[in-house]
mmCIF file with all atom_site columns, C-alpha atoms in Angstrom:
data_model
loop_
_atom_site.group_PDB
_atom_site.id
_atom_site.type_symbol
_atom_site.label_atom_id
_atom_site.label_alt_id
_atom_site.label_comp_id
_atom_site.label_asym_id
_atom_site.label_entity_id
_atom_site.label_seq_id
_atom_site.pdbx_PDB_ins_code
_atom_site.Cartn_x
_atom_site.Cartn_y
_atom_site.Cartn_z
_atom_site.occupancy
_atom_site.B_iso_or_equiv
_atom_site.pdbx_formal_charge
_atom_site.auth_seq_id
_atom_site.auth_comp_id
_atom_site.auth_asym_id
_atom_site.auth_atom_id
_atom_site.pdbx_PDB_model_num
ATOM 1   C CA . UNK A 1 1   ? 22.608 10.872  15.376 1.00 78.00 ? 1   UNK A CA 1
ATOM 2   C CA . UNK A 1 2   ? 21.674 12.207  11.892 1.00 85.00 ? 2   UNK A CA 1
ATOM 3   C CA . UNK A 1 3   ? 23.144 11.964  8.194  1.00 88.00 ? 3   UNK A CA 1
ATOM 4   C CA . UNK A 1 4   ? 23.459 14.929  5.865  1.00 87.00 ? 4   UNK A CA 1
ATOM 5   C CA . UNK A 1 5   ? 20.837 15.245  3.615  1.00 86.00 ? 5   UNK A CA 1
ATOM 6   C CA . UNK A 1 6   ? 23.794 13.933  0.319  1.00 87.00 ? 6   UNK A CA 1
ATOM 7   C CA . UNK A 1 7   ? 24.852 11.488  2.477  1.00 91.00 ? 7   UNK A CA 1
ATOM 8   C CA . UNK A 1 8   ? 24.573 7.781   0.440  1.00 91.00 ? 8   UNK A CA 1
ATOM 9   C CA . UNK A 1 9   ? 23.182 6.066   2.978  1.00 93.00 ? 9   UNK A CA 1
ATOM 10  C CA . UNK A 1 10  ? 20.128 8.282   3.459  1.00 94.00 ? 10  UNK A CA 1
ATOM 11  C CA . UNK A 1 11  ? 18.368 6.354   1.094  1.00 95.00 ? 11  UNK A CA 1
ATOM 12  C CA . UNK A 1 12  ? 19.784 2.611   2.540  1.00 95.00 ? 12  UNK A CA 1
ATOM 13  C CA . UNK A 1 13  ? 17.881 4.198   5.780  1.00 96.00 ? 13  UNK A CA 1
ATOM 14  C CA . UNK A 1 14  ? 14.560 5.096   4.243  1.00 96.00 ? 14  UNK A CA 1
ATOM 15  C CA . UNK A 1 15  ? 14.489 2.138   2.217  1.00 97.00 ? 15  UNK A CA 1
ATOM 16  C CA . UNK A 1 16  ? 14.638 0.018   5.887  1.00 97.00 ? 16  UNK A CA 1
ATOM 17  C CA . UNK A 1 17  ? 12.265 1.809   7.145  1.00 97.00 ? 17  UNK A CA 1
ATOM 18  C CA . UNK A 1 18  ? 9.751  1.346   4.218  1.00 97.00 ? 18  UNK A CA 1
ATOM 19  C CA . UNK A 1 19  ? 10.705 -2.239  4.316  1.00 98.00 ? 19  UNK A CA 1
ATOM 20  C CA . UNK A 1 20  ? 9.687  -2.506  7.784  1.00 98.00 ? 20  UNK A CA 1
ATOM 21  C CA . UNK A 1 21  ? 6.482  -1.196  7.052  1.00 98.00 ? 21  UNK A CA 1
ATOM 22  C CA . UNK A 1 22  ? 5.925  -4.236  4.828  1.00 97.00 ? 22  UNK A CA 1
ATOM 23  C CA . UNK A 1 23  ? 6.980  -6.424  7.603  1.00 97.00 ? 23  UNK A CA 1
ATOM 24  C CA . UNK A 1 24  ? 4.774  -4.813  10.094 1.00 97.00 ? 24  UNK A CA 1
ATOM 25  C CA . UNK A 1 25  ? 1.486  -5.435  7.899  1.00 96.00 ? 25  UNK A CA 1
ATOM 26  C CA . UNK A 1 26  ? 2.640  -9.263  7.487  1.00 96.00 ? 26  UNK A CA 1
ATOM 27  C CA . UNK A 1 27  ? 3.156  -9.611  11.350 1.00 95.00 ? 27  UNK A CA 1
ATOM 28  C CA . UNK A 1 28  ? -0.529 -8.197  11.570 1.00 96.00 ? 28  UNK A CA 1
ATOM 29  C CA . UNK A 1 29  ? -1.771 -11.290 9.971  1.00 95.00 ? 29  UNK A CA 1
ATOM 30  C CA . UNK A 1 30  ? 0.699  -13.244 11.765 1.00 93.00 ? 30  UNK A CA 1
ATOM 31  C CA . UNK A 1 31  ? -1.202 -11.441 14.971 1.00 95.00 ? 31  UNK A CA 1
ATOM 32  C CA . UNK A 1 32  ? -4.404 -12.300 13.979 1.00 95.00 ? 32  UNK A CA 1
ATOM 33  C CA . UNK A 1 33  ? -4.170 -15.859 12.014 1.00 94.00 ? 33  UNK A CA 1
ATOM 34  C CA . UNK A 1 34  ? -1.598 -17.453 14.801 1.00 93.00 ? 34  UNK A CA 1
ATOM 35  C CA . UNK A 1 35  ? -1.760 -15.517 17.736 1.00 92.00 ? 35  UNK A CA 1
ATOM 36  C CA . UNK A 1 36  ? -5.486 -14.805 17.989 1.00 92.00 ? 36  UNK A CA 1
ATOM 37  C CA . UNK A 1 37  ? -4.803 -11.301 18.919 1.00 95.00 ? 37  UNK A CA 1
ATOM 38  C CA . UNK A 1 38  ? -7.674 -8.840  19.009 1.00 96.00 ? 38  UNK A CA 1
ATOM 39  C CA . UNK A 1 39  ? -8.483 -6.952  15.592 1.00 96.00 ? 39  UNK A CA 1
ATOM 40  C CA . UNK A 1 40  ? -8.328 -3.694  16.807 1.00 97.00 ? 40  UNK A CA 1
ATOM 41  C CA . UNK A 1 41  ? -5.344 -4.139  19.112 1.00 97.00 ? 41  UNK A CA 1
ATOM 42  C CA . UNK A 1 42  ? -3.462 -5.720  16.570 1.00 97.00 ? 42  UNK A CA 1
ATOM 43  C CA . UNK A 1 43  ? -4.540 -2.788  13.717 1.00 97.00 ? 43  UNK A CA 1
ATOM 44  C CA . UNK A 1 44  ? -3.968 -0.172  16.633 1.00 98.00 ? 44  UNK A CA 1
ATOM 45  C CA . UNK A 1 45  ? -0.221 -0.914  17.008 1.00 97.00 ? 45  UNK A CA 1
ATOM 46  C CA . UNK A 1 46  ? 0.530  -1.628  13.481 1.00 97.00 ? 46  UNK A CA 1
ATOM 47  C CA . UNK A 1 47  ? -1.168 2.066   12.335 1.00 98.00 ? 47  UNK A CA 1
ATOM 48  C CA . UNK A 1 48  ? 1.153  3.293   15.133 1.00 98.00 ? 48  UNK A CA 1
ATOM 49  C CA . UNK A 1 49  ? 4.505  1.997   14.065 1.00 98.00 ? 49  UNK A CA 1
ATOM 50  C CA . UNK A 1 50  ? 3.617  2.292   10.428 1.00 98.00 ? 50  UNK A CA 1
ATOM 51  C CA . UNK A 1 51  ? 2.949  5.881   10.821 1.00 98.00 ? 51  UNK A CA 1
ATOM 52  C CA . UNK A 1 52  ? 6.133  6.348   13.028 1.00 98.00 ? 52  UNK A CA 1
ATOM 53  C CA . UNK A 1 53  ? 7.685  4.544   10.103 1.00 98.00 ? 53  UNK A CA 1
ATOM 54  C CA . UNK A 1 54  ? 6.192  6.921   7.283  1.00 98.00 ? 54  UNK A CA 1
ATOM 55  C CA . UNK A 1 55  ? 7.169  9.974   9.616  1.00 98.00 ? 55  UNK A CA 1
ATOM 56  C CA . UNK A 1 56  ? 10.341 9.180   10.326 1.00 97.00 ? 56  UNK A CA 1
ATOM 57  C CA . UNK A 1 57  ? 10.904 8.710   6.456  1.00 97.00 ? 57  UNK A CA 1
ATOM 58  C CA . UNK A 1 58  ? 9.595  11.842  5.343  1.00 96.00 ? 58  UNK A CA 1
ATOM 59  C CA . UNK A 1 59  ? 11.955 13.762  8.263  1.00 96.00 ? 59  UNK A CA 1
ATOM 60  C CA . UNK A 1 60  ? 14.888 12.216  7.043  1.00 94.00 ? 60  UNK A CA 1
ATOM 61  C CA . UNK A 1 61  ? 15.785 15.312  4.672  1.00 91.00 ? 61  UNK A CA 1
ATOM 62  C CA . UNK A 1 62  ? 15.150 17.529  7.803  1.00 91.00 ? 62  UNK A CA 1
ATOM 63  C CA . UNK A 1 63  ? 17.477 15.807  10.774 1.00 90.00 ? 63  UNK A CA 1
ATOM 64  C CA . UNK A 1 64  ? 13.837 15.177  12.641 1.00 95.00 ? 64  UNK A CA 1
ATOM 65  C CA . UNK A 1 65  ? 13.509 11.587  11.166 1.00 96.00 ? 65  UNK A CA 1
ATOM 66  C CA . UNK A 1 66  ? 16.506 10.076  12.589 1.00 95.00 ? 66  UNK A CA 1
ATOM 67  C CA . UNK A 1 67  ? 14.821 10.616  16.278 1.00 96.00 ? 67  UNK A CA 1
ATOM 68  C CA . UNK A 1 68  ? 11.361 9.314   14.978 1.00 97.00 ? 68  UNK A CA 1
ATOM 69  C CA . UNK A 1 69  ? 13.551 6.078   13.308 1.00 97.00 ? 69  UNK A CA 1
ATOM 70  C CA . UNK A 1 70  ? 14.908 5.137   16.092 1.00 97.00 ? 70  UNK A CA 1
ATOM 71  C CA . UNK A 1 71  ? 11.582 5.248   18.193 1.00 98.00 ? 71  UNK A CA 1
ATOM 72  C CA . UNK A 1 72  ? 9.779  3.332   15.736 1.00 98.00 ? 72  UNK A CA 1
ATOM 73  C CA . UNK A 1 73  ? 12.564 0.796   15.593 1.00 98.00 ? 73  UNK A CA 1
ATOM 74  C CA . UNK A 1 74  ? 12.211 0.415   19.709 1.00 98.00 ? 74  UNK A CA 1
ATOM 75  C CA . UNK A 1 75  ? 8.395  0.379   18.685 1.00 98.00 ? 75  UNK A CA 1
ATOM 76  C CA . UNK A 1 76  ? 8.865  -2.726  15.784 1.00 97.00 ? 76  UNK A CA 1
ATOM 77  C CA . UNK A 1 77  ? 10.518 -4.569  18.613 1.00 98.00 ? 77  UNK A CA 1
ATOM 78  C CA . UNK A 1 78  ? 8.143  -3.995  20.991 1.00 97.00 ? 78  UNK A CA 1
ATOM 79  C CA . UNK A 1 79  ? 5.398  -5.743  18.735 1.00 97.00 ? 79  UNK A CA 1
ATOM 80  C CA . UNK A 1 80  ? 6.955  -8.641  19.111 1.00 96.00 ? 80  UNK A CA 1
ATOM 81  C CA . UNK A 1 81  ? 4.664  -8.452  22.510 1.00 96.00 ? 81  UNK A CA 1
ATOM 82  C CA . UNK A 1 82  ? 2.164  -9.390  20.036 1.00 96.00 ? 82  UNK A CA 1
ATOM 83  C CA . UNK A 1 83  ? 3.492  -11.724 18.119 1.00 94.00 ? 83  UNK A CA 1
ATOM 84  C CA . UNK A 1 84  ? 7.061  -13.508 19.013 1.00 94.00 ? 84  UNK A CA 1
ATOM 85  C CA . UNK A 1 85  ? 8.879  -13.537 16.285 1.00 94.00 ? 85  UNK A CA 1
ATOM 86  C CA . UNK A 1 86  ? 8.446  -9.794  15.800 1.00 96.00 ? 86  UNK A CA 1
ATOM 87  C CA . UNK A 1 87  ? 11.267 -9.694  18.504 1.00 97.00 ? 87  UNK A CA 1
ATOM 88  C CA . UNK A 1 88  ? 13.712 -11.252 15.689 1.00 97.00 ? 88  UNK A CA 1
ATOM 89  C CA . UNK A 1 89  ? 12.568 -9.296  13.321 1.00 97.00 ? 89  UNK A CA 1
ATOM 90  C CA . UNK A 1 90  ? 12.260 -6.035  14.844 1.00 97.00 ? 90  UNK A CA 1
ATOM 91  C CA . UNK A 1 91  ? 16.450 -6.562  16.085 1.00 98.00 ? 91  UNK A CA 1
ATOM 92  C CA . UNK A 1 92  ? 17.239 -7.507  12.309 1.00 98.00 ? 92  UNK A CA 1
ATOM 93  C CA . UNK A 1 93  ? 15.813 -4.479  11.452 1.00 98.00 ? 93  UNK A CA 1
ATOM 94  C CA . UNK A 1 94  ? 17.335 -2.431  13.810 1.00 97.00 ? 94  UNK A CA 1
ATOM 95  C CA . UNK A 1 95  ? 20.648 -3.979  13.289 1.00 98.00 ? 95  UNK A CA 1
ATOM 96  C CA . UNK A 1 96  ? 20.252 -2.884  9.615  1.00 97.00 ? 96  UNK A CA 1
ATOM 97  C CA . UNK A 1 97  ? 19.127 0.735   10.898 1.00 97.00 ? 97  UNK A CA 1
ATOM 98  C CA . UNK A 1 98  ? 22.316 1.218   13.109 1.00 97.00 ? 98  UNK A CA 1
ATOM 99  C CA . UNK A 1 99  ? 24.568 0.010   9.941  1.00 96.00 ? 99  UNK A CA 1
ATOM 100 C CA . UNK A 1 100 ? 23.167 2.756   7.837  1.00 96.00 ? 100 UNK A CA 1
ATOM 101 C CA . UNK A 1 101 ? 23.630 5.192   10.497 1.00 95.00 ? 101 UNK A CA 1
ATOM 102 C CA . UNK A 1 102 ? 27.169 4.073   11.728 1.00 95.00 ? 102 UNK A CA 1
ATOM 103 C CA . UNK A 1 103 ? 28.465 3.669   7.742  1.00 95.00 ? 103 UNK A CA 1
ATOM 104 C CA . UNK A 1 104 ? 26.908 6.996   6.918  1.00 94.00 ? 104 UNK A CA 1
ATOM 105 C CA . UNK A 1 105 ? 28.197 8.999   10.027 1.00 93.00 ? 105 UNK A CA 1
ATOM 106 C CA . UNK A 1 106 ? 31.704 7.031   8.881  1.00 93.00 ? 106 UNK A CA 1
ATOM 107 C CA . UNK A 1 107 ? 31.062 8.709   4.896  1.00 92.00 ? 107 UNK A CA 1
ATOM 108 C CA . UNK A 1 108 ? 30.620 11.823  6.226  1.00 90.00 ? 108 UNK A CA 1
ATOM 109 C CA . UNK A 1 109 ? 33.830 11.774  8.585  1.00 90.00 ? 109 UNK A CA 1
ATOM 110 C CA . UNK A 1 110 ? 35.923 10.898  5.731  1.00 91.00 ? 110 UNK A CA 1
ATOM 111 C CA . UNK A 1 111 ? 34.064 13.021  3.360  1.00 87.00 ? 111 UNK A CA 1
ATOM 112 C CA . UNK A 1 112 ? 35.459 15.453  6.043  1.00 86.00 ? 112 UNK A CA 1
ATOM 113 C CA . UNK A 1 113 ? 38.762 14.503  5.432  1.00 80.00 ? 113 UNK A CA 1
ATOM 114 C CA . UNK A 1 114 ? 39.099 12.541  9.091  1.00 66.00 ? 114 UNK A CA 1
ATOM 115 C CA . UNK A 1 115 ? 40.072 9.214   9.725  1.00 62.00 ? 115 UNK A CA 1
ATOM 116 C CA . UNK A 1 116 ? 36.963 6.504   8.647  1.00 53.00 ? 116 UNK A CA 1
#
């Protein structure tokens, strides 16, 4: 599921996934300070989602991103492995992902001149 690259909501999705990036970083402490996890697994699979993150931004223009968004927002849940409430977060985020993606699929079908 992608957006055209006009579509409003474009930038509502690359502003989540920036946010998230912000997020991830502050669960890395979280993973280190609370849950004692190891340094270099917890930097390992923060670089990872951070750079799906940063990928999947920069491929929104093309269509690619969308794909890479929604593996890195399976991937920001998946940390919660790590760290608990990374679970909460990771489904807020993704809840705010789909709402971009539903709302600007909706824009562009009534852009379209179908039935929103």
């Amino acid at each position: 599921m992608t957006l055209s690259p006009t579509n409003p909501m474009r930038p509502a999705a690359m502003s989540v996934l920036i946010f998230e990036i912000l997020v991830i970083w502050l669960a890395f402490i979280g993973m280190l300070q609370v849950e004692s996890i190891h340094l270099g697994i917890a930097a390992a699979a923060c670089g990872v989602v951070t750079v799906l993150c940063l990928a999947a931004t920069a491929g929104l223009r093309r269509g690619w991103g969308y794909l890479v968004g929604w593996v890195a927002q399976v991937a920001i849940i998946a940390l919660g492995l790590l760290t608990p409430w990374m679970y909460a977060m990771g489904i807020i985020f993704a809840l705010i992902w789909v709402t971009c993606v539903v709302l600007g699929r909706r824009i562009e079908k009534h852009q379209q001149g179908g039935v929103a």
